[in-house]
GROMACS .gro file of C-alpha atoms in nm:
model
  306
    1MET     CA    1  12.602  11.344  14.515
    2LYS     CA    2  12.293  11.564  14.509
    3THR     CA    3  12.125  11.611  14.172
    4ASP     CA    4  11.806  11.778  14.052
    5LYS     CA    5  11.602  11.730  13.737
    6ILE     CA    6  11.528  12.074  13.597
    7SER     CA    7  11.350  12.235  13.303
    8ILE     CA    8  11.508  12.526  13.118
    9PRO     CA    9  11.315  12.759  12.887
   10ASN     CA   10  11.498  12.815  12.560
   11ARG     CA   11  11.429  13.176  12.470
   12ASN     CA   12  11.553  13.150  12.111
   13GLY     CA   13  11.204  13.183  11.964
   14GLN     CA   14  11.130  12.814  11.916
   15GLY     CA   15  10.914  12.780  12.228
   16ILE     CA   16  11.121  12.483  12.346
   17THR     CA   17  11.187  12.368  12.701
   18LEU     CA   18  11.512  12.183  12.768
   19SER     CA   19  11.530  11.891  13.008
   20ALA     CA   20  11.843  11.884  13.220
   21VAL     CA   21  12.009  11.741  13.527
   22ILE     CA   22  12.206  11.968  13.758
   23ASN     CA   23  12.480  11.809  13.969
   24TYR     CA   24  12.607  11.967  14.289
   25PRO     CA   25  12.951  11.929  14.451
   26ASN     CA   26  12.964  11.696  14.749
   27ASP     CA   27  13.011  11.985  14.993
   28PHE     CA   28  12.746  12.200  14.827
   29ASP     CA   29  12.628  12.500  15.030
   30ALA     CA   30  12.345  12.699  14.870
   31SER     CA   31  12.462  13.014  15.049
   32LYS     CA   32  12.789  13.010  14.852
   33GLN     CA   33  12.865  13.069  14.486
   34TYR     CA   34  13.026  12.813  14.256
   35ALA     CA   35  13.175  12.791  13.911
   36ALA     CA   36  12.950  12.600  13.672
   37VAL     CA   37  13.012  12.387  13.362
   38ILE     CA   38  12.756  12.294  13.095
   39VAL     CA   39  12.802  11.952  12.932
   40SER     CA   40  12.666  11.884  12.580
   41HIS     CA   41  12.600  11.531  12.454
   42PRO     CA   42  12.712  11.372  12.125
   43GLY     CA   43  12.496  11.367  11.813
   44GLY     CA   44  12.232  11.103  11.869
   45GLY     CA   45  12.298  11.092  12.242
   46VAL     CA   46  12.115  11.205  12.554
   47LYS     CA   47  12.212  11.347  12.891
   48GLU     CA   48  12.194  11.007  13.061
   49GLN     CA   49  12.491  10.875  12.862
   50THR     CA   50  12.847  11.014  12.836
   51ALA     CA   51  12.744  11.376  12.900
   52GLY     CA   52  12.600  11.271  13.235
   53THR     CA   53  12.917  11.078  13.317
   54TYR     CA   54  13.141  11.379  13.259
   55ALA     CA   55  12.899  11.610  13.440
   56ARG     CA   56  12.900  11.389  13.751
   57LYS     CA   57  13.276  11.353  13.754
   58LEU     CA   58  13.331  11.726  13.721
   59ALA     CA   59  13.084  11.787  14.004
   60GLU     CA   60  13.293  11.554  14.219
   61ASN     CA   61  13.571  11.805  14.159
   62GLY     CA   62  13.382  12.096  14.311
   63LEU     CA   63  13.191  12.233  14.011
   64VAL     CA   64  12.818  12.277  13.960
   65THR     CA   65  12.744  12.099  13.633
   66VAL     CA   66  12.447  12.067  13.398
   67ALA     CA   67  12.394  11.791  13.143
   68PHE     CA   68  12.098  11.855  12.915
   69ASP     CA   69  11.906  11.713  12.620
   70ARG     CA   70  11.920  11.930  12.311
   71SER     CA   71  11.608  12.073  12.150
   72TYR     CA   72  11.394  11.810  11.973
   73GLN     CA   73  11.581  11.529  12.151
   74GLY     CA   74  11.566  11.323  12.467
   75GLU     CA   75  11.322  11.464  12.720
   76SER     CA   76  11.339  11.817  12.579
   77THR     CA   77  11.046  11.945  12.377
   78GLY     CA   78  11.035  12.049  12.012
   79GLU     CA   79  10.901  11.910  11.687
   80PRO     CA   80  10.986  11.727  11.473
   81ARG     CA   81  11.152  11.479  11.702
   82GLN     CA   82  11.520  11.401  11.639
   83LEU     CA   83  11.577  11.716  11.436
   84GLU     CA   84  11.951  11.791  11.442
   85ASN     CA   85  11.959  12.161  11.365
   86PRO     CA   86  12.313  12.273  11.457
   87TYR     CA   87  12.218  12.640  11.484
   88VAL     CA   88  11.952  12.561  11.744
   89SER     CA   89  12.191  12.318  11.917
   90THR     CA   90  12.442  12.600  11.955
   91GLU     CA   91  12.169  12.825  12.098
   92ASP     CA   92  12.078  12.548  12.343
   93VAL     CA   93  12.413  12.595  12.517
   94SER     CA   94  12.345  12.966  12.560
   95ALA     CA   95  11.996  12.885  12.689
   96VAL     CA   96  12.157  12.687  12.970
   97VAL     CA   97  12.387  12.983  13.038
   98ASP     CA   98  12.075  13.200  13.062
   99HIS     CA   99  11.937  12.969  13.329
  100LEU     CA  100  12.260  12.947  13.526
  101THR     CA  101  12.278  13.326  13.553
  102THR     CA  102  11.948  13.318  13.745
  103LEU     CA  103  12.074  13.077  14.013
  104PRO     CA  104  12.202  13.248  14.329
  105PHE     CA  105  12.459  12.974  14.396
  106VAL     CA  106  12.624  13.012  14.053
  107ASP     CA  107  12.881  13.283  13.996
  108ALA     CA  108  12.770  13.426  13.660
  109GLY     CA  109  13.128  13.533  13.592
  110ARG     CA  110  13.252  13.174  13.620
  111ILE     CA  111  13.049  12.973  13.368
  112GLY     CA  112  13.218  12.733  13.130
  113ALA     CA  113  13.111  12.457  12.896
  114MET     CA  114  13.233  12.133  12.748
  115GLY     CA  115  13.097  11.879  12.506
  116ILE     CA  116  13.161  11.538  12.361
  117CYS     CA  117  13.158  11.464  11.985
  118ALA     CA  118  12.910  11.699  11.812
  119GLY     CA  119  12.839  11.852  12.153
  120ALA     CA  120  13.200  11.971  12.158
  121GLY     CA  121  13.152  12.145  11.824
  122TYR     CA  122  12.833  12.311  11.948
  123THR     CA  123  13.020  12.418  12.262
  124ALA     CA  124  13.294  12.582  12.055
  125ASN     CA  125  13.035  12.757  11.838
  126ALA     CA  126  12.849  12.879  12.147
  127ALA     CA  127  13.172  13.022  12.289
  128ILE     CA  128  13.233  13.207  11.962
  129ASN     CA  129  12.887  13.364  11.994
  130ASP     CA  130  12.850  13.406  12.371
  131ARG     CA  131  13.101  13.595  12.583
  132ARG     CA  132  12.946  13.467  12.905
  133LEU     CA  133  13.126  13.136  12.844
  134ARG     CA  134  13.462  13.194  13.009
  135ALA     CA  135  13.635  12.861  12.932
  136ILE     CA  136  13.559  12.557  12.717
  137GLY     CA  137  13.661  12.194  12.699
  138THR     CA  138  13.617  11.938  12.424
  139VAL     CA  139  13.632  11.557  12.418
  140SER     CA  140  13.647  11.372  12.084
  141ALA     CA  141  13.537  11.693  11.915
  142VAL     CA  142  13.327  11.672  11.600
  143ASN     CA  143  13.240  11.968  11.381
  144ILE     CA  144  12.920  11.809  11.256
  145GLY     CA  145  12.923  12.003  10.931
  146GLN     CA  146  13.279  11.893  10.855
  147MET     CA  147  13.202  11.532  10.940
  148PHE     CA  148  12.898  11.511  10.713
  149ARG     CA  149  13.053  11.691  10.416
  150ASN     CA  150  13.414  11.567  10.445
  151GLY     CA  151  13.369  11.221  10.596
  152TRP     CA  152  13.482  11.063  10.922
  153GLU     CA  153  13.846  11.069  10.810
  154ASN     CA  154  13.839  11.394  10.607
  155ASN     CA  155  13.865  11.224  10.268
  156VAL     CA  156  13.569  11.384  10.083
  157LYS     CA  157  13.580  11.724   9.913
  158ASP     CA  158  13.321  11.986  10.010
  159ALA     CA  159  13.168  11.997   9.663
  160ASP     CA  160  13.121  11.621   9.659
  161ALA     CA  161  12.875  11.658   9.948
  162MET     CA  162  12.623  11.835   9.724
  163PRO     CA  163  12.407  11.518   9.696
  164TYR     CA  164  12.351  11.533  10.071
  165ILE     CA  165  12.212  11.885  10.046
  166GLN     CA  166  11.987  11.758   9.769
  167ALA     CA  167  11.875  11.467   9.988
  168GLY     CA  168  11.790  11.707  10.270
  169SER     CA  169  11.601  11.932  10.030
  170ASP     CA  170  11.406  11.638   9.888
  171ALA     CA  171  11.327  11.518  10.239
  172ARG     CA  172  11.174  11.855  10.323
  173THR     CA  173  10.945  11.822  10.022
  174ALA     CA  174  10.846  11.471  10.128
  175ASP     CA  175  10.795  11.581  10.489
  176ALA     CA  176  10.559  11.855  10.373
  177SER     CA  177  10.319  11.592  10.241
  178GLY     CA  178  10.227  11.511  10.602
  179ASN     CA  179  10.323  11.143  10.588
  180GLY     CA  180  10.587  11.160  10.860
  181PHE     CA  181  10.952  11.263  10.861
  182ALA     CA  182  11.224  11.079  10.673
  183THR     CA  183  11.522  10.981  10.890
  184MET     CA  184  11.892  10.898  10.859
  185PRO     CA  185  12.129  10.716  11.097
  186LEU     CA  186  12.369  10.924  11.304
  187ALA     CA  187  12.561  10.608  11.396
  188PRO     CA  188  12.532  10.263  11.238
  189LEU     CA  189  12.195  10.113  11.328
  190LYS     CA  190  12.334   9.764  11.266
  191LYS     CA  191  12.686   9.639  11.328
  192GLU     CA  192  12.719   9.524  10.967
  193ASP     CA  193  12.648   9.880  10.848
  194ALA     CA  194  12.968  10.010  11.010
  195PRO     CA  195  13.244  10.093  10.758
  196ASN     CA  196  13.522  10.030  11.011
  197ALA     CA  197  13.589   9.897  11.361
  198GLU     CA  198  13.573  10.239  11.524
  199LEU     CA  199  13.225  10.310  11.392
  200ALA     CA  200  13.120   9.955  11.482
  201GLU     CA  201  13.194  10.068  11.836
  202ALA     CA  202  12.950  10.355  11.782
  203TRP     CA  203  12.683  10.095  11.702
  204GLU     CA  204  12.779   9.906  12.017
  205TYR     CA  205  12.761  10.217  12.232
  206TYR     CA  206  12.416  10.326  12.117
  207HIS     CA  207  12.248   9.994  12.041
  208THR     CA  208  12.366   9.742  12.301
  209PRO     CA  209  12.350   9.736  12.682
  210ARG     CA  210  12.685   9.918  12.687
  211ALA     CA  211  12.502  10.254  12.682
  212GLU     CA  212  12.172  10.221  12.495
  213HIS     CA  213  11.889  10.444  12.616
  214PRO     CA  214  11.526  10.454  12.502
  215ASN     CA  215  11.551  10.829  12.435
  216ALA     CA  216  11.852  10.784  12.204
  217PRO     CA  217  11.729  10.605  11.889
  218GLY     CA  218  12.046  10.685  11.696
  219TYR     CA  219  11.892  10.860  11.400
  220ALA     CA  220  11.804  11.215  11.292
  221THR     CA  221  11.554  11.365  11.054
  222LEU     CA  222  11.685  11.359  10.698
  223ARG     CA  223  11.582  11.721  10.653
  224SER     CA  224  11.859  11.809  10.902
  225LEU     CA  225  12.112  11.769  10.619
  226ASP     CA  226  12.008  12.108  10.482
  227GLN     CA  227  12.135  12.273  10.800
  228ILE     CA  228  12.425  12.037  10.874
  229ILE     CA  229  12.620  12.025  10.547
  230THR     CA  230  12.697  12.398  10.528
  231TYR     CA  231  12.740  12.448  10.904
  232ASP     CA  232  13.085  12.522  11.045
  233ALA     CA  233  13.102  12.489  11.423
  234TYR     CA  234  13.433  12.676  11.414
  235ASN     CA  235  13.313  12.964  11.196
  236LYS     CA  236  13.513  13.279  11.280
  237ALA     CA  237  13.707  13.097  11.553
  238GLU     CA  238  14.015  13.275  11.419
  239ALA     CA  239  13.871  13.602  11.543
  240PHE     CA  240  13.627  13.531  11.823
  241LEU     CA  241  13.717  13.203  11.997
  242THR     CA  242  13.945  13.368  12.249
  243GLN     CA  243  13.844  13.190  12.569
  244PRO     CA  244  14.079  12.946  12.743
  245MET     CA  245  14.036  12.603  12.587
  246GLN     CA  246  14.125  12.245  12.677
  247ILE     CA  247  14.097  11.990  12.397
  248VAL     CA  248  14.104  11.614  12.463
  249ALA     CA  249  14.120  11.354  12.185
  250GLY     CA  250  14.224  10.993  12.145
  251SER     CA  251  14.551  10.916  11.969
  252VAL     CA  252  14.383  10.663  11.736
  253ALA     CA  253  14.052  10.847  11.685
  254GLY     CA  254  13.947  10.879  11.322
  255SER     CA  255  13.788  11.208  11.422
  256LYS     CA  256  14.106  11.356  11.572
  257TRP     CA  257  14.156  11.584  11.270
  258MET     CA  258  13.855  11.789  11.384
  259SER     CA  259  14.021  11.852  11.721
  260ASP     CA  260  14.342  11.943  11.537
  261ASP     CA  261  14.145  12.189  11.323
  262LEU     CA  262  13.983  12.350  11.626
  263TYR     CA  263  14.319  12.390  11.797
  264ALA     CA  264  14.471  12.545  11.484
  265ARG     CA  265  14.185  12.784  11.416
  266ALA     CA  266  14.102  12.912  11.765
  267ALA     CA  267  14.231  13.261  11.845
  268SER     CA  268  14.277  13.170  12.212
  269GLN     CA  269  14.622  13.235  12.353
  270ASP     CA  270  14.548  12.988  12.632
  271LYS     CA  271  14.479  12.658  12.460
  272GLN     CA  272  14.597  12.308  12.543
  273PHE     CA  273  14.566  11.978  12.358
  274HIS     CA  274  14.579  11.655  12.557
  275VAL     CA  275  14.610  11.331  12.361
  276VAL     CA  276  14.489  11.015  12.535
  277GLU     CA  277  14.720  10.742  12.409
  278GLY     CA  278  14.542  10.433  12.280
  279ALA     CA  279  14.195  10.586  12.291
  280ASN     CA  280  13.971  10.613  11.988
  281HIS     CA  281  13.669  10.840  11.946
  282MET     CA  282  13.415  10.622  12.126
  283SER     CA  283  13.636  10.493  12.406
  284LEU     CA  284  13.652  10.844  12.552
  285TYR     CA  285  13.275  10.821  12.604
  286ASP     CA  286  13.276  10.559  12.875
  287VAL     CA  287  13.592  10.346  12.909
  288PRO     CA  288  13.688  10.422  13.270
  289GLN     CA  289  14.065  10.461  13.227
  290TYR     CA  290  14.023  10.699  12.934
  291VAL     CA  291  13.739  10.899  13.088
  292ASP     CA  292  13.933  10.933  13.413
  293GLU     CA  293  14.237  11.059  13.221
  294ALA     CA  294  14.024  11.314  13.038
  295VAL     CA  295  13.866  11.433  13.364
  296SER     CA  296  14.210  11.455  13.527
  297VAL     CA  297  14.290  11.720  13.266
  298LEU     CA  298  13.951  11.891  13.238
  299ALA     CA  299  13.877  11.930  13.609
  300PRO     CA  300  14.190  12.131  13.697
  301PHE     CA  301  14.150  12.328  13.376
  302PHE     CA  302  13.802  12.446  13.473
  303GLN     CA  303  13.900  12.494  13.837
  304SER     CA  304  14.185  12.725  13.739
  305ARG     CA  305  14.017  12.915  13.454
  306LEU     CA  306  13.676  12.975  13.613
   0.00000   0.00000   0.00000
């Protein structure tokens, strides 16, 4: 498969350049036009991990695909490093759409997007905001605001998350002193820090040879909490998320409730929910049988809707 490393200017006013990999179908002909799909990585991840896996597999199914590093992360530019600003992350998806519309071999009327984990939430939010996205897919979707304020299994009330906003606010004060940026883990940094077996798998994914990558340290700036806690990736989905949508989640994923919520809230009249039996949140990242099942649903979805 032919691939290219590309740089994408993000014209959202931050002066950031996104690093991305574009994947071409096996029979690629630059004189033709193709449907394209943007793939967004999980929180704490980079394009070389699960996002790259899904992007390659979709390209094998005849689609031009782009996996990219979000602003402040991976090989993309932006300071401070490892900032997880969900509003900018949503804009990142539209920045990739901007770039795709300039490519002669991409049909600008057939651009879609998908994401994994927090990248799925950002994809949904981008589709709410950007009508150029004609179809979206999600895998192990996480609405990062919901996850941080309500917990992995939705057992914390919104108001009880107030201390996290305070922590983010205090971190901004500390950061302003010029002594570096305080950080927080996005996944357990040590196996013993994991509260359950599923999140122990998150540690394994990011911090062992299973999928570790030097550009994915697994933490974010603590100041990010100020943006994350009040963010709703599905804000106004009831009115504006009208595009065709394919949701994929594992039957035993602790995060499945966020896919359920997206399905319930989206205004789309063309929405499907595929449950991968036996899969948890993390196993849909890279376990071959589960990834292949997800792609077997996502590929025909994008082929038929774009």
